[in-house]
CSV table of C-alpha atoms in Angstrom, one decimal:
chain,number,residue,atom,x,y,z
A,1,MET,CA,-0.1,0.0,-0.1
A,2,ILE,CA,1.6,3.4,-1.3
A,3,MET,CA,1.3,5.9,1.6
A,4,PRO,CA,0.2,9.4,0.7
A,5,ARG,CA,3.0,12.6,1.4
A,6,GLY,CA,2.2,13.9,4.8
A,7,GLN,CA,0.6,11.0,6.5
A,8,GLN,CA,1.7,10.2,9.9
A,9,LEU,CA,3.0,7.0,10.9
A,10,LEU,CA,1.8,5.9,14.5
A,11,LEU,CA,3.9,3.9,17.0
A,12,PRO,CA,2.8,0.6,18.3
A,13,VAL,CA,0.1,0.8,20.9
A,14,ASN,CA,1.3,-0.1,25.1
A,15,PRO,CA,-1.3,-2.5,26.1
A,16,LEU,CA,-0.4,-0.9,30.0
A,17,PHE,CA,-1.8,2.4,28.3
A,18,MET,CA,-4.9,0.8,27.0
A,19,LEU,CA,-5.4,-0.7,30.3
A,20,PHE,CA,-4.6,2.7,32.2
A,21,THR,CA,-7.1,4.6,30.3
A,22,MET,CA,-9.7,1.9,31.0
A,23,ALA,CA,-9.4,2.1,34.3
A,24,LEU,CA,-9.1,6.0,34.3
A,25,ALA,CA,-12.8,6.2,32.6
A,26,LEU,CA,-14.1,3.6,34.9
A,27,LEU,CA,-12.7,6.3,37.7
A,28,LEU,CA,-14.0,8.9,36.2
A,29,ASP,CA,-17.6,7.2,35.8
A,30,MET,CA,-17.6,6.8,39.6
A,31,LEU,CA,-16.1,9.9,40.7
A,32,GLN,CA,-18.7,11.7,38.3
A,33,SER,CA,-21.8,10.1,39.5
A,34,MET,CA,-20.7,9.9,43.8
A,35,ALA,CA,-19.9,13.6,43.4
A,36,TRP,CA,-21.2,15.5,41.4
A,37,THR,CA,-24.3,13.9,39.2
A,38,GLY,CA,-25.7,11.2,41.3
A,39,ASN,CA,-28.3,9.3,39.5
A,40,ALA,CA,-29.1,11.9,36.8
A,41,ALA,CA,-29.6,10.7,33.7
A,42,TRP,CA,-27.9,12.8,31.5
A,43,ALA,CA,-24.4,11.8,32.9
A,44,PRO,CA,-22.3,10.4,29.8
A,45,ASP,CA,-20.5,7.3,30.1
A,46,TRP,CA,-16.6,7.6,30.0
A,47,LEU,CA,-16.0,4.0,30.2
A,48,ALA,CA,-18.1,3.1,26.8
A,49,LEU,CA,-16.6,5.9,24.9
A,50,VAL,CA,-13.0,4.8,25.7
A,51,LEU,CA,-14.2,0.8,25.2
A,52,VAL,CA,-15.6,2.1,21.8
A,53,PHE,CA,-12.5,3.8,20.8
A,54,TRP,CA,-10.4,1.0,21.5
A,55,ALA,CA,-12.5,-1.3,20.2
A,56,ILE,CA,-12.3,0.5,17.0
A,57,HIS,CA,-8.4,1.3,17.1
A,58,GLN,CA,-7.6,-1.9,18.7
A,59,PRO,CA,-10.0,-4.5,17.4
A,60,LEU,CA,-7.3,-7.3,18.2
A,61,ARG,CA,-7.0,-6.6,21.8
A,62,VAL,CA,-10.2,-5.3,22.9
A,63,GLY,CA,-13.6,-6.5,22.1
A,64,VAL,CA,-16.5,-8.3,23.1
A,65,GLY,CA,-15.0,-10.3,26.4
A,66,VAL,CA,-13.1,-7.3,28.1
A,67,ALA,CA,-16.6,-5.1,27.2
A,68,PHE,CA,-18.4,-8.1,29.5
A,69,VAL,CA,-16.1,-7.6,32.1
A,70,LEU,CA,-16.2,-4.0,32.8
A,71,GLY,CA,-19.9,-3.9,32.4
A,72,LEU,CA,-20.2,-6.2,35.4
A,73,LEU,CA,-17.9,-4.2,37.5
A,74,THR,CA,-19.9,-1.1,36.6
A,75,ASP,CA,-23.0,-3.1,37.1
A,76,VAL,CA,-21.8,-3.8,40.4
A,77,HIS,CA,-20.9,0.0,41.4
A,78,GLN,CA,-24.1,1.6,40.1
A,79,THR,CA,-26.0,-0.9,41.9
A,80,SER,CA,-28.0,-1.7,38.6
A,81,LEU,CA,-29.4,-5.3,38.0
A,82,LEU,CA,-26.3,-7.4,37.4
A,83,GLY,CA,-25.4,-7.9,33.8
A,84,GLN,CA,-27.3,-4.5,32.4
A,85,HIS,CA,-24.0,-2.8,31.6
A,86,ALA,CA,-22.6,-6.4,30.6
A,87,LEU,CA,-25.4,-6.6,28.0
A,88,THR,CA,-24.9,-3.0,26.5
A,89,TYR,CA,-21.0,-2.9,26.7
A,90,THR,CA,-21.0,-6.4,24.9
A,91,VAL,CA,-23.1,-5.2,22.2
A,92,GLN,CA,-21.1,-1.7,21.7
A,93,GLY,CA,-18.2,-3.9,21.9
A,94,TYR,CA,-19.6,-6.2,19.3
A,95,LEU,CA,-20.8,-3.1,16.8
A,96,ALA,CA,-17.4,-1.5,17.5
A,97,THR,CA,-15.6,-4.2,16.0
A,98,MET,CA,-18.1,-4.8,13.1
A,99,ILE,CA,-17.5,-1.2,12.2
A,100,HIS,CA,-13.6,-0.7,12.7
A,101,ARG,CA,-12.6,-1.5,9.1
A,102,ARG,CA,-14.7,1.4,7.9
A,103,ILE,CA,-15.2,4.0,9.8
A,104,LEU,CA,-11.2,4.8,9.8
A,105,TRP,CA,-11.5,5.8,6.4
A,106,PHE,CA,-13.6,8.7,7.3
A,107,ASP,CA,-12.0,11.8,9.4
A,108,VAL,CA,-12.4,12.6,12.9
A,109,PRO,CA,-15.8,14.5,12.7
A,110,SER,CA,-17.5,12.1,10.6
A,111,GLN,CA,-16.1,9.2,13.1
A,112,ALA,CA,-17.9,11.2,15.6
A,113,LEU,CA,-21.5,10.7,13.4
A,114,GLN,CA,-20.8,7.4,13.2
A,115,VAL,CA,-20.2,6.2,16.4
A,116,LEU,CA,-23.5,8.1,17.5
A,117,PRO,CA,-25.4,5.1,16.5
A,118,VAL,CA,-23.6,2.5,18.1
A,119,PHE,CA,-23.9,4.8,21.5
A,120,MET,CA,-27.9,5.3,21.0
A,121,ALA,CA,-28.4,1.6,20.0
A,122,ALA,CA,-26.8,0.5,23.7
A,123,GLN,CA,-28.7,3.3,25.6
A,124,LEU,CA,-31.7,2.4,24.3
A,125,LEU,CA,-31.3,-1.2,24.7
A,126,GLU,CA,-30.5,-0.5,28.3
A,127,LEU,CA,-34.0,1.5,28.5
A,128,SER,CA,-36.1,-1.3,27.2
A,129,VAL,CA,-34.2,-3.9,29.5
A,130,ARG,CA,-34.8,-2.0,32.7
A,131,ILE,CA,-38.4,-0.6,32.0
A,132,ALA,CA,-38.9,-4.6,31.2
A,133,ALA,CA,-37.3,-5.3,34.5
A,134,GLY,CA,-39.5,-2.9,36.0
A,135,GLY,CA,-37.7,0.5,36.5
A,136,LEU,CA,-38.8,3.9,36.6
A,137,PHE,CA,-38.8,5.8,33.4
A,138,PRO,CA,-36.0,8.2,34.3
A,139,GLY,CA,-37.1,11.0,31.5
A,140,TRP,CA,-35.9,12.3,28.4
A,141,SER,CA,-32.5,13.2,29.5
A,142,PHE,CA,-31.8,9.8,29.1
A,143,VAL,CA,-31.1,10.4,25.3
A,144,VAL,CA,-28.5,13.3,26.0
A,145,PRO,CA,-25.4,10.6,27.2
A,146,PRO,CA,-24.8,9.4,23.8
A,147,VAL,CA,-25.1,12.6,21.8
A,148,LEU,CA,-22.4,14.0,24.5
A,149,GLN,CA,-20.3,11.1,24.2
A,150,ALA,CA,-20.0,11.4,20.4
A,151,LEU,CA,-19.5,15.0,21.0
A,152,MET,CA,-16.4,14.1,22.6
A,153,TRP,CA,-14.9,11.7,20.2
A,154,PRO,CA,-12.7,14.1,18.7
A,155,LEU,CA,-11.2,15.0,22.1
A,156,VAL,CA,-11.1,11.3,22.9
A,157,THR,CA,-9.0,10.9,19.7
A,158,PHE,CA,-6.8,13.4,20.5
A,159,ILE,CA,-5.6,12.1,24.1
A,160,LEU,CA,-6.0,8.2,23.3
A,161,LEU,CA,-3.5,8.9,20.2
A,162,ALA,CA,-1.4,11.4,21.4
A,163,PRO,CA,1.2,8.8,22.9
A,164,GLN,CA,1.6,6.9,19.2
A,165,ARG,CA,1.9,10.1,18.0
A,166,ARG,CA,5.3,10.9,19.7
A,167,ALA,CA,8.2,10.7,17.0
A,168,PRO,CA,9.8,6.9,16.7
A,169,ASP,CA,13.6,8.2,17.0
A,170,PRO,CA,13.2,11.3,19.8
A,171,ASP,CA,16.0,13.7,19.9
A,172,LYS,CA,17.3,16.9,21.9
A,173,HIS,CA,14.7,19.0,19.3
A,174,ARG,CA,12.0,16.2,19.5
A,175,PRO,CA,12.2,15.0,23.3
A,176,LEU,CA,8.6,13.5,23.3
B,1,MET,CA,-7.1,6.2,4.5
B,2,PRO,CA,-6.9,4.6,7.9
B,3,LEU,CA,-4.1,5.5,10.1
B,4,GLY,CA,-0.9,3.7,9.4
B,5,SER,CA,1.2,1.8,12.1
B,6,LEU,CA,4.6,0.7,13.2
B,7,GLU,CA,3.0,-2.6,14.4
B,8,ARG,CA,5.9,-5.0,14.1
B,9,SER,CA,3.9,-8.1,14.2
B,10,PRO,CA,2.0,-8.5,11.1
B,11,PRO,CA,-2.2,-9.3,11.7
B,12,PRO,CA,-2.7,-12.7,11.9
B,13,PHE,CA,-4.1,-14.0,8.8
B,14,PHE,CA,-6.3,-16.8,9.2
B,15,LYS,CA,-6.4,-17.6,12.9
B,16,GLN,CA,-8.6,-14.9,14.1
B,17,GLY,CA,-10.0,-16.6,17.2
B,18,THR,CA,-13.7,-16.4,18.3
B,19,SER,CA,-15.9,-14.9,15.7
B,20,ALA,CA,-17.2,-11.2,17.4
B,21,LEU,CA,-20.8,-12.5,16.5
B,22,THR,CA,-20.0,-15.9,18.6
B,23,LYS,CA,-18.8,-13.9,21.3
B,24,LEU,CA,-21.8,-11.3,21.4
B,25,VAL,CA,-24.4,-14.2,21.5
B,26,MET,CA,-22.6,-16.0,24.5
B,27,PHE,CA,-22.0,-13.1,26.5
B,28,SER,CA,-25.4,-11.4,26.0
B,29,ALA,CA,-26.9,-14.7,26.8
B,30,LEU,CA,-24.9,-14.4,30.1
B,31,SER,CA,-25.9,-11.5,30.6
B,32,PHE,CA,-29.6,-12.0,30.0
B,33,GLY,CA,-29.4,-14.8,32.4
B,34,LEU,CA,-27.8,-13.0,35.3
B,35,MET,CA,-30.5,-10.1,34.7
B,36,PHE,CA,-33.1,-13.0,35.2
B,37,ALA,CA,-31.4,-14.5,37.9
B,38,ASP,CA,-30.3,-11.2,40.0
B,39,GLN,CA,-34.0,-10.2,39.4
B,40,HIS,CA,-35.9,-13.0,40.2
B,41,TYR,CA,-33.7,-15.3,42.9
B,42,ASN,CA,-30.9,-14.6,45.0
B,43,ILE,CA,-28.4,-16.4,43.7
B,44,VAL,CA,-25.9,-13.9,42.1
B,45,GLN,CA,-25.2,-12.1,45.5
B,46,PRO,CA,-22.1,-14.1,46.1
B,47,ALA,CA,-20.9,-12.8,43.0
B,48,ARG,CA,-22.1,-9.2,43.8
B,49,TRP,CA,-19.8,-9.8,47.1
B,50,VAL,CA,-16.5,-10.9,44.9
B,51,LEU,CA,-17.4,-7.7,42.4
B,52,SER,CA,-17.7,-5.6,45.2
B,53,LEU,CA,-14.6,-6.0,47.0
B,54,ILE,CA,-12.8,-5.6,43.6
B,55,VAL,CA,-14.3,-2.3,42.5
B,56,PHE,CA,-14.0,-1.2,46.4
B,57,PRO,CA,-10.4,0.6,45.6
B,58,VAL,CA,-11.4,2.1,42.9
B,59,GLN,CA,-14.6,3.8,44.7
B,60,TRP,CA,-12.3,5.1,47.6
B,61,VAL,CA,-9.9,6.3,45.2
B,62,ALA,CA,-12.8,8.4,43.2
B,63,LEU,CA,-14.2,9.1,46.8
B,64,ARG,CA,-10.9,10.8,47.8
B,65,PRO,CA,-11.6,14.6,45.8
B,66,GLN,CA,-14.7,15.0,47.3
B,67,ALA,CA,-13.6,14.4,50.9
B,68,LEU,CA,-10.7,16.4,50.7
B,69,TRP,CA,-13.4,18.9,49.6
B,70,ASP,CA,-15.6,18.6,52.2
B,71,HIS,CA,-12.6,18.8,54.4
B,72,PHE,CA,-11.3,22.1,53.3
B,73,ASP,CA,-14.8,23.6,53.1
B,74,ASP,CA,-15.0,22.8,57.1
B,75,VAL,CA,-12.2,23.9,57.9
B,76,PHE,CA,-12.7,27.7,55.8
B,77,GLU,CA,-16.5,27.6,57.1
B,78,SER,CA,-16.9,30.9,57.6
B,79,LYS,CA,-17.6,32.3,61.7
B,80,GLN,CA,-21.0,33.5,60.6
B,81,ASP,CA,-22.1,30.3,59.8
B,82,ALA,CA,-20.8,28.9,62.9
B,83,LEU,CA,-22.8,31.4,64.8
B,84,SER,CA,-25.8,31.0,63.1
B,85,ALA,CA,-25.8,27.4,63.7
B,86,VAL,CA,-24.9,27.4,67.4
B,87,GLU,CA,-28.0,30.2,67.4
B,88,GLN,CA,-30.1,27.4,65.5
B,89,ALA,CA,-29.2,24.5,68.0
B,90,ARG,CA,-29.6,26.7,71.1
B,91,SER,CA,-33.1,27.5,70.0
B,92,GLN,CA,-33.7,23.8,69.1
B,93,LEU,CA,-32.8,22.9,72.3
B,94,LEU,CA,-35.0,25.1,73.9
B,95,ASN,CA,-37.8,23.6,71.8
B,96,GLN,CA,-36.8,19.9,73.0
B,97,SER,CA,-36.3,20.7,76.5
B,98,VAL,CA,-40.1,21.6,77.1
B,99,ARG,CA,-41.2,18.6,75.5
B,100,ALA,CA,-38.7,16.4,77.4
B,101,SER,CA,-39.4,17.8,80.8
B,102,GLN,CA,-43.2,16.2,80.1
B,103,VAL,CA,-41.4,12.7,78.9
B,104,GLU,CA,-40.8,11.4,83.0
B,105,GLN,CA,-44.2,11.7,83.4
B,106,LEU,CA,-45.8,10.5,80.2
B,107,MET,CA,-43.1,7.5,80.8
B,108,LEU,CA,-44.8,6.9,84.1
B,109,GLU,CA,-48.4,7.1,83.0
B,110,ASN,CA,-47.1,4.8,79.9
B,111,ARG,CA,-46.0,2.1,82.2
B,112,ASP,CA,-49.2,2.3,84.2
B,113,LEU,CA,-51.3,1.8,81.5
B,114,ARG,CA,-49.3,-0.9,79.9
B,115,GLN,CA,-49.4,-2.6,83.1
B,116,LEU,CA,-53.0,-2.2,83.3
B,117,LEU,CA,-53.6,-3.8,79.9
B,118,GLN,CA,-51.0,-6.2,80.5
B,119,LEU,CA,-49.0,-5.4,77.3
B,120,ARG,CA,-45.3,-6.3,77.1
B,121,GLU,CA,-43.2,-3.9,77.7
B,122,ARG,CA,-41.9,-2.4,74.2
B,123,LEU,CA,-38.3,-3.1,73.4
B,124,GLY,CA,-36.1,0.0,72.7
B,125,SER,CA,-35.0,-0.8,68.9
B,126,PRO,CA,-31.0,-1.3,68.6
B,127,ALA,CA,-29.6,1.5,66.1
B,128,MET,CA,-26.3,1.5,64.5
B,129,ALA,CA,-24.9,5.6,63.3
B,130,ALA,CA,-23.8,5.2,59.5
B,131,GLU,CA,-23.1,8.1,56.9
B,132,VAL,CA,-24.1,7.8,53.3
B,133,LEU,CA,-21.1,7.2,50.7
B,134,TYR,CA,-23.0,8.4,47.7
B,135,GLU,CA,-26.1,8.2,45.9
B,136,ALA,CA,-26.6,4.9,43.5
B,137,ALA,CA,-25.6,6.2,39.6
B,138,ASP,CA,-28.5,4.0,38.3
B,139,PRO,CA,-31.4,5.9,36.7
B,140,PHE,CA,-33.7,4.0,37.2
B,141,THR,CA,-34.4,3.2,40.7
B,142,ARG,CA,-33.6,5.5,43.9
B,143,LYS,CA,-30.8,3.8,46.3
B,144,MET,CA,-28.0,4.9,48.5
B,145,ILE,CA,-24.7,3.5,49.5
B,146,LEU,CA,-23.8,3.6,53.3
B,147,ASP,CA,-20.4,2.6,54.7
B,148,LYS,CA,-21.3,0.0,56.9
B,149,GLY,CA,-21.3,-3.5,55.9
B,150,ALA,CA,-21.9,-7.1,56.7
B,151,LEU,CA,-18.6,-6.8,58.7
B,152,GLN,CA,-20.3,-4.3,61.0
B,153,GLY,CA,-23.2,-6.3,61.7
B,154,VAL,CA,-25.8,-4.5,58.6
B,155,GLN,CA,-28.4,-7.1,58.3
B,156,THR,CA,-31.0,-6.8,55.2
B,157,SER,CA,-34.6,-5.2,55.6
B,158,SER,CA,-33.3,-3.2,58.3
B,159,PRO,CA,-35.1,-0.1,58.2
B,160,VAL,CA,-32.8,3.4,57.9
B,161,MET,CA,-34.1,6.6,59.3
B,162,ASP,CA,-32.3,10.3,59.3
B,163,GLU,CA,-33.2,12.9,62.2
B,164,GLN,CA,-36.4,14.0,60.2
B,165,GLY,CA,-38.2,10.3,59.5
B,166,ILE,CA,-37.5,6.8,57.8
B,167,LEU,CA,-35.7,7.0,54.5
B,168,GLY,CA,-35.5,3.8,53.3
B,169,GLN,CA,-35.0,0.0,53.6
B,170,VAL,CA,-31.4,-1.9,53.9
B,171,THR,CA,-31.8,-4.2,50.5
B,172,ARG,CA,-28.2,-5.3,49.7
B,173,VAL,CA,-25.7,-6.0,52.5
B,174,HIS,CA,-22.1,-6.4,50.9
B,175,PRO,CA,-18.9,-7.1,53.3
B,176,LEU,CA,-18.0,-3.3,53.4
B,177,VAL,CA,-21.1,-1.0,52.1
B,178,SER,CA,-24.6,-1.6,52.1
B,179,GLU,CA,-27.0,-0.6,49.9
B,180,ILE,CA,-30.7,1.1,50.8
B,181,THR,CA,-33.6,1.9,48.5
B,182,LEU,CA,-35.2,4.8,49.6
B,183,VAL,CA,-38.7,4.8,50.5
B,184,THR,CA,-39.5,7.3,47.0
B,185,ASP,CA,-38.2,4.2,45.1
B,186,ARG,CA,-41.0,2.6,42.8
B,187,GLU,CA,-40.5,-0.8,44.2
B,188,HIS,CA,-40.7,0.5,47.7
B,189,SER,CA,-43.8,0.5,49.6
B,190,ILE,CA,-44.5,1.2,53.7
B,191,PRO,CA,-47.5,0.9,55.5
B,192,VAL,CA,-48.3,4.1,57.5
B,193,LEU,CA,-50.7,5.6,59.6
B,194,ASN,CA,-52.3,9.2,59.1
B,195,THR,CA,-51.7,10.7,62.4
B,196,ARG,CA,-54.7,13.1,62.4
B,197,THR,CA,-57.6,10.4,61.8
B,198,GLY,CA,-55.7,6.8,62.4
B,199,ALA,CA,-56.6,5.2,59.0
B,200,ARG,CA,-54.2,2.9,58.0
B,201,GLY,CA,-52.7,2.5,54.1
B,202,VAL,CA,-49.5,1.7,52.2
B,203,ALA,CA,-47.6,4.2,50.7
B,204,PHE,CA,-45.5,3.2,47.6
B,205,GLY,CA,-42.5,5.3,45.6
B,206,GLU,CA,-44.2,7.4,43.5
B,207,SER,CA,-43.5,6.1,39.6
B,208,GLY,CA,-43.3,9.4,38.1
B,209,GLY,CA,-40.2,11.6,37.8
B,210,ALA,CA,-40.4,13.6,41.3
B,211,PRO,CA,-39.3,11.8,44.4
B,212,LEU,CA,-42.7,11.7,46.3
B,213,LEU,CA,-44.5,8.7,48.0
B,214,GLU,CA,-48.1,7.8,46.8
B,215,LEU,CA,-50.8,6.6,49.1
B,216,ARG,CA,-52.5,4.1,46.8
B,217,TYR,CA,-55.9,2.6,47.8
B,218,MET,CA,-57.8,5.6,49.5
B,219,ALA,CA,-61.3,5.9,48.8
B,220,THR,CA,-62.1,9.1,47.0
B,221,ASN,CA,-64.3,10.2,49.7
B,222,ALA,CA,-61.8,9.4,52.7
B,223,ASP,CA,-61.2,11.9,55.4
B,224,ILE,CA,-57.7,13.0,54.4
B,225,GLU,CA,-56.5,16.3,53.9
B,226,GLU,CA,-53.4,18.6,52.7
B,227,GLY,CA,-50.8,18.6,55.5
B,228,ASP,CA,-51.6,15.1,57.1
B,229,MET,CA,-48.6,13.5,58.9
B,230,LEU,CA,-48.0,10.0,58.0
B,231,THR,CA,-46.5,7.8,60.5
B,232,THR,CA,-45.0,4.0,60.2
B,233,SER,CA,-47.6,2.0,61.6
B,234,GLY,CA,-45.9,-0.8,62.4
B,235,VAL,CA,-48.1,-4.0,61.4
B,236,ASP,CA,-45.3,-4.9,58.9
B,237,GLY,CA,-43.2,-6.4,61.2
B,238,VAL,CA,-40.3,-4.3,59.9
B,239,TYR,CA,-40.3,-0.7,60.7
B,240,PRO,CA,-41.2,0.3,64.6
B,241,PRO,CA,-44.5,1.8,64.6
B,242,GLY,CA,-44.3,6.0,65.2
B,243,ILE,CA,-41.9,7.4,63.2
B,244,PRO,CA,-42.5,10.2,60.8
B,245,VAL,CA,-42.7,9.0,57.1
B,246,ALA,CA,-44.3,11.7,54.8
B,247,ARG,CA,-46.9,14.8,54.8
B,248,VAL,CA,-49.7,15.0,52.3
B,249,VAL,CA,-48.7,17.4,50.0
B,250,LYS,CA,-51.4,16.9,47.0
B,251,ILE,CA,-54.7,15.3,46.9
B,252,GLU,CA,-56.6,14.4,43.7
B,253,ARG,CA,-59.9,13.3,43.2
B,254,ARG,CA,-60.8,12.1,40.4
B,255,ALA,CA,-64.8,11.3,39.4
B,256,ASP,CA,-63.5,8.4,37.0
B,257,SER,CA,-61.7,6.2,39.7
B,258,VAL,CA,-62.8,4.7,43.3
B,259,PHE,CA,-59.3,5.8,44.8
B,260,ALA,CA,-57.8,9.1,45.0
B,261,ARG,CA,-54.6,10.4,44.3
B,262,ILE,CA,-52.9,11.4,47.2
B,263,LEU,CA,-48.9,12.7,46.9
B,264,CYS,CA,-46.8,13.1,49.6
B,265,GLU,CA,-43.4,14.5,50.4
B,266,SER,CA,-40.8,12.3,52.6
B,267,LEU,CA,-39.7,13.8,55.7
B,268,ALA,CA,-36.4,12.4,55.3
B,269,ARG,CA,-34.1,14.0,53.2
B,270,VAL,CA,-33.9,11.7,50.5
B,271,GLN,CA,-31.7,13.5,48.5
B,272,GLY,CA,-29.2,15.1,50.9
B,273,ALA,CA,-28.9,12.8,53.6
B,274,ARG,CA,-25.5,12.3,55.1
B,275,HIS,CA,-25.8,10.6,58.2
B,276,VAL,CA,-28.2,7.9,58.9
B,277,MET,CA,-29.4,5.6,61.8
B,278,VAL,CA,-29.8,1.8,60.9
B,279,LEU,CA,-32.3,0.2,63.0
B,280,GLU,CA,-32.8,-3.4,63.5
B,281,PRO,CA,-36.0,-5.1,62.1
B,282,VAL,CA,-38.8,-5.2,64.3
B,283,LYS,CA,-39.3,-9.3,64.0
B,284,LEU,CA,-35.9,-9.5,65.3
B,285,THR,CA,-36.6,-7.6,68.5
B,286,GLN,CA,-40.2,-8.6,69.1
B,287,PRO,CA,-41.2,-12.4,69.7
B,288,SER,CA,-42.7,-14.1,66.6
B,289,PHE,CA,-46.6,-14.6,66.4
B,290,LYS,CA,-45.7,-18.8,67.3
B,291,ASP,CA,-44.2,-17.9,70.4
B,292,LEU,CA,-46.9,-15.7,71.5
B,293,GLN,CA,-48.9,-18.9,71.3
B,294,PRO,CA,-50.2,-20.9,74.2
B,295,PRO,CA,-48.3,-24.4,74.5
B,296,PRO,CA,-50.2,-27.4,73.1
B,297,LEU,CA,-52.0,-29.5,76.4
B,298,ALA,CA,-50.2,-32.6,76.9
B,299,PRO,CA,-52.3,-35.8,75.8
B,300,VAL,CA,-54.0,-37.2,78.6
B,301,LYS,CA,-53.0,-40.8,78.8
B,302,GLY,CA,-55.3,-43.8,79.3
B,303,GLY,CA,-58.4,-41.7,79.2
B,304,ARG,CA,-59.5,-41.4,82.9
B,305,GLY,CA,-56.5,-42.4,84.8
């Protein structure tokens, strides 16, 4: 494959960095709910965002299985129905793996538009499962998180790809 | 054009492992199984225990900024605030002391009356103080997490109250924390007594968005007014009788329904409670119905002996 001029080659990803960012996203979710939003329905789910990001960029390392385990942990933290987030994260992991070959051909804002349906599908699935299990309807602000998560996509892409954008041969002019 | 990478190992061509679709089906089935078991049986509780122990350190870290902020907030509280708090506490004490002086006499009177009626002395319910760690993030329910768990002796179905009234009930106990379902949760119901009329009823969590209670199954022509106080009636064997629960705020009498729609506001701070009391369930401190029944008569042997 011929590289177009000016296209940067990325460094290989560090699996420890992936683990670190997912733990950080889980921490951020907890911090957000415990200190700030409580059980508000509009709070964005950072873990889902990071998970979908890695499932798209590193489908061989992060996929459905990792999503399921992280979903279980989220369920226990949120005291929701055990298996609810496991299900929605599994579905998001699957959808992300399905679109990963296509989506990376687009520029970042278009990618954001394409991950929106993934987040929205998971959110609607969560809503239908909980209503079926007898939960109360949390209000229409429930459709806000997928939009927020999609809006965060460029920012997350910038931050999570930054370590891979470093120079392969650092010298004293390019220390990073 | 996807971003190229300096990855040294080529991606596998043929050996790709289990396909994503297979994994999706497998894990979804597992999730549905877990949800069903969680909803209908109590068998996933051990799994929750183990996972909660894994999650606890992360939660502890996540709670630190809030704790630090609270600490500095306390340290830099203004003198004015402190003085007004003292003033408020003093006036409250004055109000309470008037009532407290009557307590001696009332207790004496009560004891005589109870002896007269040969009622068993009502036991004081043992209680434990706890702190609310955080409100559960699940938007479909109304729950809170306390900082005391099974290791501190919290039991499921213990009533929880704050200084104003009943807050809820312990529904799940983990080793280090426990989970209370608030009175405003849709799945929660509590038997109440109208202190003005003495009428009994059952208050459910309101299913709409607002954190209210709904007093259901009261006839349209029932004697109830806005501002009526509801206390626990004690018929359930969980909540001790006489603890304030809610105040009636809105009554809708509709022509098309036999029952009135009565909305009540919880007296306990269901949204901002910090320090709470975990009481022991009444059925543990009181003898059960079986104990109260007279022992069966011994069969007489040999007829007329």
